[in-house]
PDB file of C-alpha atoms in Angstrom:
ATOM      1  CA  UNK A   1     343.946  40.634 251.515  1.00  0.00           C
ATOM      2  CA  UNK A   2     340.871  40.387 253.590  1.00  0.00           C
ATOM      3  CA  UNK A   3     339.794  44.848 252.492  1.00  0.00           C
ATOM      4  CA  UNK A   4     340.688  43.425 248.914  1.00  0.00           C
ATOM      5  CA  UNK A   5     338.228  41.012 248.962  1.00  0.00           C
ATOM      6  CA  UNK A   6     335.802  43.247 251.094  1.00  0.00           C
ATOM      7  CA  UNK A   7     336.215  46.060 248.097  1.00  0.00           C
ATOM      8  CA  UNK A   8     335.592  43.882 245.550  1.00  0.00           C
ATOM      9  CA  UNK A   9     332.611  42.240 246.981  1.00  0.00           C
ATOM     10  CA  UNK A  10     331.554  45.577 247.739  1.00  0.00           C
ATOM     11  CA  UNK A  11     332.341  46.898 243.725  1.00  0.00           C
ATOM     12  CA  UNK A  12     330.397  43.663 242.682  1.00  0.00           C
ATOM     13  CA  UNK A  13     327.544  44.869 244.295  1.00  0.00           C
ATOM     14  CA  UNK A  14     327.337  48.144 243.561  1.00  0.00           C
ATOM     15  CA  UNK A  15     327.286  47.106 239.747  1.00  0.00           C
ATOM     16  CA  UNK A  16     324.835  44.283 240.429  1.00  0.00           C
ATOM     17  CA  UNK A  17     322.874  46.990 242.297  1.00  0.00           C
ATOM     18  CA  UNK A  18     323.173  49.303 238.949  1.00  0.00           C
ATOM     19  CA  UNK A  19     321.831  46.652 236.694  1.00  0.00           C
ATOM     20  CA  UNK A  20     318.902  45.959 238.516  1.00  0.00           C
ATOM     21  CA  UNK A  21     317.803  49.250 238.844  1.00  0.00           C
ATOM     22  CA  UNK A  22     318.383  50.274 235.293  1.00  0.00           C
ATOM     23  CA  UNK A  23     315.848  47.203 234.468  1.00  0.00           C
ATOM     24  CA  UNK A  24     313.507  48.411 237.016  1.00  0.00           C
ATOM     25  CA  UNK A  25     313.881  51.787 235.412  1.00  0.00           C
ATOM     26  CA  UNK A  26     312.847  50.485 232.393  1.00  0.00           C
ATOM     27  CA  UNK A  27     309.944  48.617 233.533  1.00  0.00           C
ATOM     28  CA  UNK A  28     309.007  51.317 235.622  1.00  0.00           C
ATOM     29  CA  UNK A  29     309.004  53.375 232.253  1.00  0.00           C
ATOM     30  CA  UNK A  30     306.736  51.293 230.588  1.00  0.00           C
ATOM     31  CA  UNK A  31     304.225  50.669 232.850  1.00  0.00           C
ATOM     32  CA  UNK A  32     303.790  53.967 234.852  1.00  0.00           C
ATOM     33  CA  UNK A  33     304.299  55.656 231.575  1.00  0.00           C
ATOM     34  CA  UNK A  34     301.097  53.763 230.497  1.00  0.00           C
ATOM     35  CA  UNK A  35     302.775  52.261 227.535  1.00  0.00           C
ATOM     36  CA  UNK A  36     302.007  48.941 229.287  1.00  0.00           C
ATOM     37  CA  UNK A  37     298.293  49.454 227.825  1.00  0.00           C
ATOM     38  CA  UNK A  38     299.388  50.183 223.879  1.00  0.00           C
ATOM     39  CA  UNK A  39     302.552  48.612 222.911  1.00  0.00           C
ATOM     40  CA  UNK A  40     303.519  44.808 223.868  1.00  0.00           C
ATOM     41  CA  UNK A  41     306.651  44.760 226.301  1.00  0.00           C
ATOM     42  CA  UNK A  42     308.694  43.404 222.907  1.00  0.00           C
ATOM     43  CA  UNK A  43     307.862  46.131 220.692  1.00  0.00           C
ATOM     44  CA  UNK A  44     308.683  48.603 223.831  1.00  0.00           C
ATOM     45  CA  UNK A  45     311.615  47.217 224.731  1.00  0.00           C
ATOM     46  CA  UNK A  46     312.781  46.839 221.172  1.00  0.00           C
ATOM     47  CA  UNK A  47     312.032  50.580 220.523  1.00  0.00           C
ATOM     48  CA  UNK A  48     313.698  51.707 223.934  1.00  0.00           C
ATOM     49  CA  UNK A  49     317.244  49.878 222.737  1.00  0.00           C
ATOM     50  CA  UNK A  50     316.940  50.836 219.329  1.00  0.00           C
ATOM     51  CA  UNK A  51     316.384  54.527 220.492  1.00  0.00           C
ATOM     52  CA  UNK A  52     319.400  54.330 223.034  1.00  0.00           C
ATOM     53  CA  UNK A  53     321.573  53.449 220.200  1.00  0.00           C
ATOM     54  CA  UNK A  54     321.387  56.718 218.823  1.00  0.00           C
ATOM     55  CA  UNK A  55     323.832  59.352 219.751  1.00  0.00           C
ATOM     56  CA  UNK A  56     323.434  63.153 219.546  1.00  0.00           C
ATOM     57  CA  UNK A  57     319.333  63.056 220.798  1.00  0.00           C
ATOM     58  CA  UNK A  58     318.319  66.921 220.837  1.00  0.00           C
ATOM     59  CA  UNK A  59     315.207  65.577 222.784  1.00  0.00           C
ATOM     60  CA  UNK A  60     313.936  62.434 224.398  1.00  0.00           C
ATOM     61  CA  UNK A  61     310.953  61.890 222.631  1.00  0.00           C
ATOM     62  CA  UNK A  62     310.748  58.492 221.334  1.00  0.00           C
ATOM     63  CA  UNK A  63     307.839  57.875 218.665  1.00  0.00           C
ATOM     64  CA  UNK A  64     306.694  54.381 218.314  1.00  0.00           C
ATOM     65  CA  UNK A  65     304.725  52.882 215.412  1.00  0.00           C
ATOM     66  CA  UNK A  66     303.543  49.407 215.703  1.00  0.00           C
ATOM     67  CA  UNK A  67     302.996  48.500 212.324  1.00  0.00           C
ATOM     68  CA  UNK A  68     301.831  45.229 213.790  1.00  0.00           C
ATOM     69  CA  UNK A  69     298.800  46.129 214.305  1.00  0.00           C
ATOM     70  CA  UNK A  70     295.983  46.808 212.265  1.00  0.00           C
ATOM     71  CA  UNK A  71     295.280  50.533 210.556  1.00  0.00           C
ATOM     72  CA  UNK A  72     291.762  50.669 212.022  1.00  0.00           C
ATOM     73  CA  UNK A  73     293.800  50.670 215.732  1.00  0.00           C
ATOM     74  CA  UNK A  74     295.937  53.116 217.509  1.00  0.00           C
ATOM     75  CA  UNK A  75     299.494  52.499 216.254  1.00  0.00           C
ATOM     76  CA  UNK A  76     301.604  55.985 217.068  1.00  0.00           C
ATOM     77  CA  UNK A  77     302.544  56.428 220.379  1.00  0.00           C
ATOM     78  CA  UNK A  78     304.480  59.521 221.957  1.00  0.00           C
ATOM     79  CA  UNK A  79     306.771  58.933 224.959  1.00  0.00           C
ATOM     80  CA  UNK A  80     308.754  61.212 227.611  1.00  0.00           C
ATOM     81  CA  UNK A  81     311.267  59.380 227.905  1.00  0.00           C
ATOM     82  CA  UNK A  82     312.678  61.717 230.625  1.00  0.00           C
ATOM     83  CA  UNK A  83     309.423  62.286 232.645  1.00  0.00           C
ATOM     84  CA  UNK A  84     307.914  58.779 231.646  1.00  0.00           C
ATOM     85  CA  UNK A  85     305.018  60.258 230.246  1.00  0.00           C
ATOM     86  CA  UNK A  86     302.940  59.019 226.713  1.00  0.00           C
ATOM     87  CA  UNK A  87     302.466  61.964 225.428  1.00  0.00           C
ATOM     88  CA  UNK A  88     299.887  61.059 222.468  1.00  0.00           C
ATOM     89  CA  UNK A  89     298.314  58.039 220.754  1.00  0.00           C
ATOM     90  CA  UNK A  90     296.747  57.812 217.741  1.00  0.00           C
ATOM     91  CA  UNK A  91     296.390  56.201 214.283  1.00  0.00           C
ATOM     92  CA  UNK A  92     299.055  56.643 211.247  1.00  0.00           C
ATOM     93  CA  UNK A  93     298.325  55.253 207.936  1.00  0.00           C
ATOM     94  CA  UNK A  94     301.121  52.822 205.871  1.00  0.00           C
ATOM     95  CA  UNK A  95     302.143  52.869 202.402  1.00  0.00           C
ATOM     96  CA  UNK A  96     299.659  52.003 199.371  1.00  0.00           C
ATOM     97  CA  UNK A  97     301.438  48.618 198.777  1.00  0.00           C
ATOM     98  CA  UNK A  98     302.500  47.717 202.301  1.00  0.00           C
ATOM     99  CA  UNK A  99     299.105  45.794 202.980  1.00  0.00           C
ATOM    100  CA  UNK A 100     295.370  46.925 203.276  1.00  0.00           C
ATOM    101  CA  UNK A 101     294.339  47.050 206.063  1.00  0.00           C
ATOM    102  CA  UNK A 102     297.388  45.554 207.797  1.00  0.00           C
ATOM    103  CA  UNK A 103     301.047  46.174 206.736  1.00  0.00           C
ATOM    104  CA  UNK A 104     302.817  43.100 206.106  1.00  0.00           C
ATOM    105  CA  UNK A 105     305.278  44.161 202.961  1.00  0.00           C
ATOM    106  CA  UNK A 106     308.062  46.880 204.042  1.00  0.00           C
ATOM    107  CA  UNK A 107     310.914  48.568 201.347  1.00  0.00           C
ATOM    108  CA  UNK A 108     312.899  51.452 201.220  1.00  0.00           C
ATOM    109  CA  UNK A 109     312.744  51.787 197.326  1.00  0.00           C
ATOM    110  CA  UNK A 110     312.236  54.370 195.423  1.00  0.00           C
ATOM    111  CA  UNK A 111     308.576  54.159 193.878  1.00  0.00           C
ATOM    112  CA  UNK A 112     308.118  50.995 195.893  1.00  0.00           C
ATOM    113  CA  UNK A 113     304.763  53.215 197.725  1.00  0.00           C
ATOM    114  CA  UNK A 114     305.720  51.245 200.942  1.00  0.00           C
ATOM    115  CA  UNK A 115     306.083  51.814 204.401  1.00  0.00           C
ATOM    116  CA  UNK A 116     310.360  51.953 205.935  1.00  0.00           C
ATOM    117  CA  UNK A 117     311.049  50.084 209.546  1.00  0.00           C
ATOM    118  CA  UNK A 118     313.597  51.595 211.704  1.00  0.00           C
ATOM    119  CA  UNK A 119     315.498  54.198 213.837  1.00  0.00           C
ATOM    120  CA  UNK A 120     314.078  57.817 212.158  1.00  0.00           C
ATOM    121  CA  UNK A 121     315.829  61.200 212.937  1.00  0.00           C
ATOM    122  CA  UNK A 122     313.170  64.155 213.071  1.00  0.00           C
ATOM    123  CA  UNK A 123     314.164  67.118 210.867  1.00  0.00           C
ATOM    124  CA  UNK A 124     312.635  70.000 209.709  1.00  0.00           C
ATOM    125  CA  UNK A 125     309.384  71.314 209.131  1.00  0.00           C
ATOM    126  CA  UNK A 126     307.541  72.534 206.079  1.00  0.00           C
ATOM    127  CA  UNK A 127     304.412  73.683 204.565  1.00  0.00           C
ATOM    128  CA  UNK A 128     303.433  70.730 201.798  1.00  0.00           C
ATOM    129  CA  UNK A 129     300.058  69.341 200.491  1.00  0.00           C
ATOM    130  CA  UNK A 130     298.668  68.402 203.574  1.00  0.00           C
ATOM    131  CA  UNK A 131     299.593  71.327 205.127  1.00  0.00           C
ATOM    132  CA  UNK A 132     302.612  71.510 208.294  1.00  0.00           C
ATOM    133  CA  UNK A 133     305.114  68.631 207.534  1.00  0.00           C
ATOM    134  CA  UNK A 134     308.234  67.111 209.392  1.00  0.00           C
ATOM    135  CA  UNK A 135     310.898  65.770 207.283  1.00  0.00           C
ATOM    136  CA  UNK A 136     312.600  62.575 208.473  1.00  0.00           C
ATOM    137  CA  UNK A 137     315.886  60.986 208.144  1.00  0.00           C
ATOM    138  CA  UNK A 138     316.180  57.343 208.091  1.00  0.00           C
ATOM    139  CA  UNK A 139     319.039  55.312 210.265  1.00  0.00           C
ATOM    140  CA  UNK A 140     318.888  52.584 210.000  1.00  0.00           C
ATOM    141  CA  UNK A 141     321.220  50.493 206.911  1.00  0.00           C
ATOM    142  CA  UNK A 142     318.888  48.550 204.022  1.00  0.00           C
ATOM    143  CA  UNK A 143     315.747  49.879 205.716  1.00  0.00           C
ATOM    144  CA  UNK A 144     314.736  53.411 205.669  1.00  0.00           C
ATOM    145  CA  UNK A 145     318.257  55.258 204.462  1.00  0.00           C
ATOM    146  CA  UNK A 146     316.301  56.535 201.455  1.00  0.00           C
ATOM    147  CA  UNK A 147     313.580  58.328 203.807  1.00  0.00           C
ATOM    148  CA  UNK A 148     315.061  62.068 202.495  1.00  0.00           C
ATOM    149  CA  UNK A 149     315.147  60.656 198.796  1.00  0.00           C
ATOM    150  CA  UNK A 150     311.916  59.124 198.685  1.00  0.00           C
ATOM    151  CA  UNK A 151     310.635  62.271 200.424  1.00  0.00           C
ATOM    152  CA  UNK A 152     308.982  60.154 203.434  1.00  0.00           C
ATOM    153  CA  UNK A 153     307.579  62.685 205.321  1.00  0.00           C
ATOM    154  CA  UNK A 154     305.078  62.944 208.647  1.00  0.00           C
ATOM    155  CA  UNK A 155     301.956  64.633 207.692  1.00  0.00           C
ATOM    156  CA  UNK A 156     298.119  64.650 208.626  1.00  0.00           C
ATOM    157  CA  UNK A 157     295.857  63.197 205.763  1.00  0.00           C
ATOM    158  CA  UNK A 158     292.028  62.858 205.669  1.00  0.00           C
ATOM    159  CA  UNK A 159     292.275  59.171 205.270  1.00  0.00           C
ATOM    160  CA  UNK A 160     294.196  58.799 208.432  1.00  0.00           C
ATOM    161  CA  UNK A 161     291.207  60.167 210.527  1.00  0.00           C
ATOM    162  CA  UNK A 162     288.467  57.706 212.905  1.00  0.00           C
ATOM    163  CA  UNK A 163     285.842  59.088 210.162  1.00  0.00           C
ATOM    164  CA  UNK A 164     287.454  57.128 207.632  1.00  0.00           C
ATOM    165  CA  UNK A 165     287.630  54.352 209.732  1.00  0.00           C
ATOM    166  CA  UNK A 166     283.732  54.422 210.439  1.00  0.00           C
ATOM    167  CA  UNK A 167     283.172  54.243 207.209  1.00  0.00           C
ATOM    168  CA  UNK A 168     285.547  52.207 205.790  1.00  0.00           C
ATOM    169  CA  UNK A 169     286.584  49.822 208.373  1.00  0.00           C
ATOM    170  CA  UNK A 170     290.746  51.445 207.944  1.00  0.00           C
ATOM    171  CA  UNK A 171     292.371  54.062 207.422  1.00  0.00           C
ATOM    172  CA  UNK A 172     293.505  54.975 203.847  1.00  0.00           C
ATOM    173  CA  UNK A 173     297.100  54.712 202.565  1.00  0.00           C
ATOM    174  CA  UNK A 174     299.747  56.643 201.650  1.00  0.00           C
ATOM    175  CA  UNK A 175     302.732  56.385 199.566  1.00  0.00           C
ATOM    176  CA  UNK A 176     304.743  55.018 201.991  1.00  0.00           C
ATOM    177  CA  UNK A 177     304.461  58.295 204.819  1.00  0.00           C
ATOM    178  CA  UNK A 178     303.182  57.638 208.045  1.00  0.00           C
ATOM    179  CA  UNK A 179     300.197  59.632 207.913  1.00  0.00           C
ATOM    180  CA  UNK A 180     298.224  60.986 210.959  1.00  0.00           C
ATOM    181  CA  UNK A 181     294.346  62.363 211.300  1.00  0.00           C
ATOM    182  CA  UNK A 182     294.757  65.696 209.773  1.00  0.00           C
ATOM    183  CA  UNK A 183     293.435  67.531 212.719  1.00  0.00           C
ATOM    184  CA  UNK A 184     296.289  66.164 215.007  1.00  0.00           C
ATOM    185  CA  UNK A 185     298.703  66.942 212.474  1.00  0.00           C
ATOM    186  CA  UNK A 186     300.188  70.285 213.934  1.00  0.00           C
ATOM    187  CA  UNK A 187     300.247  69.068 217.197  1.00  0.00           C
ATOM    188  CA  UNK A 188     302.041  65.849 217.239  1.00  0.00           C
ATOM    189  CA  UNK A 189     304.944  67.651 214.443  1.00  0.00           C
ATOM    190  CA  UNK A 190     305.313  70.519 217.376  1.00  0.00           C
ATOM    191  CA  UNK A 191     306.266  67.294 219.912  1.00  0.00           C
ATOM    192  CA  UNK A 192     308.658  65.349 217.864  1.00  0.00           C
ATOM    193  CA  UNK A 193     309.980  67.876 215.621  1.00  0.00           C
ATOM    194  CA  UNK A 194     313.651  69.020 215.871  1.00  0.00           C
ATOM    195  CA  UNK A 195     315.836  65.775 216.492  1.00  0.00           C
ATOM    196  CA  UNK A 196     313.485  63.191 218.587  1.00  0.00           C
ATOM    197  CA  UNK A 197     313.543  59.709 217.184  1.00  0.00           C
ATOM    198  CA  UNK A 198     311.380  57.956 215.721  1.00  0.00           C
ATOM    199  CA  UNK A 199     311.367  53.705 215.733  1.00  0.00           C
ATOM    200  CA  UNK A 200     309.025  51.929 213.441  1.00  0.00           C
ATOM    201  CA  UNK A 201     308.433  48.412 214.369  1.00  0.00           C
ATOM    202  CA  UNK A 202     306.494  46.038 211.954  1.00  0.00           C
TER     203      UNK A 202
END
């Protein structure tokens, strides 16, 4: 009776042991990372369940965008999730009738010009208007399901760029794509492309 007891104090804590490292896992992830300085612990640890939700990852890259914050701030961040490394931060635009210079109104309508919340699938990659493109698939039920049919695609756009914000105090909007500075374009598709997630927050 007595090993019993011994065993099962010793199983308890093992898991208790578990636990607490898998929380300090996580916060060492998002402060070493340096997400600590761009996203509020919330939004991070929002994202980070959201994103462990998803099964069949090809990568672990998890994209946030805090569509909390204003367009004339850094609101797409790039993490490692393995190495627990942000890889990139930058701006990204909303859609034409999710706010002006803030978002505030989100849909997943057709012709609705707005920006989608969610859990986002990367896809593919293709040559459009503005140039090298990364298709997305939405995940997430009544909000961004319709991301292949309304064609909401990542792509760079001269309105998402700091010159627009110098002279306009934002960044321009889109029809509902999250839009990066043009000149970034290439090389934030080439980290996220091919199955990383993608969670938008707002």
């Amino acid at each position: 009776m007595r090993m019993g007891w011994m065993i099962t104090g010793i199983v308890l804590a093992l898991c208790s042991w578990q636990a607490s490292a898998k929380a300090l896992s996580d916060s060492a992830l998002y402060y070493e990372s340096g997400m600590s300085r761009v996203v509020s612990s919330a939004v991070f640890a929002e994202a980070l369940a959201n994103y462990r939700k998803v099964q069949d990852q090809h990568r672990p890259v998890l994209t946030i965008i805090d569509y909390s914050k204003p367009s004339n701030q850094k609101r797409l961040f790039i993490l490692d999730v393995q190495h627990g490394q942000l890889l990139f931060s930058t701006w990204v635009s909303h859609g034409r009738n999710s706010g002006d210079e803030r978002a505030y109104a989100f849909s997943d309508q057709p012709n609705s010009l707005q920006s989608s919340l969610g859990l986002y699938r990367t896809g593919e990659t293709y040559l459009g208007k503005y140039g090298y493109s990364l298709r997305l698939d939405g995940l997430t039920p009544g909000k961004n399901l319709n991301a292949r049919r309304r064609d909401i695609v990542l792509h760079g756009a001269p309105y998402a760029s700091p010159d627009h914000i110098r002279r306009f105090g934002k960044l321009g909007r889109s029809w509902g794509c999250p839009a990066v500075p043009l000149e970034q374009a290439n090389r934030i598709i080439e980290l996220i492309k091919g199955g990383s997630i993608i969670y938008a927050h707002g």
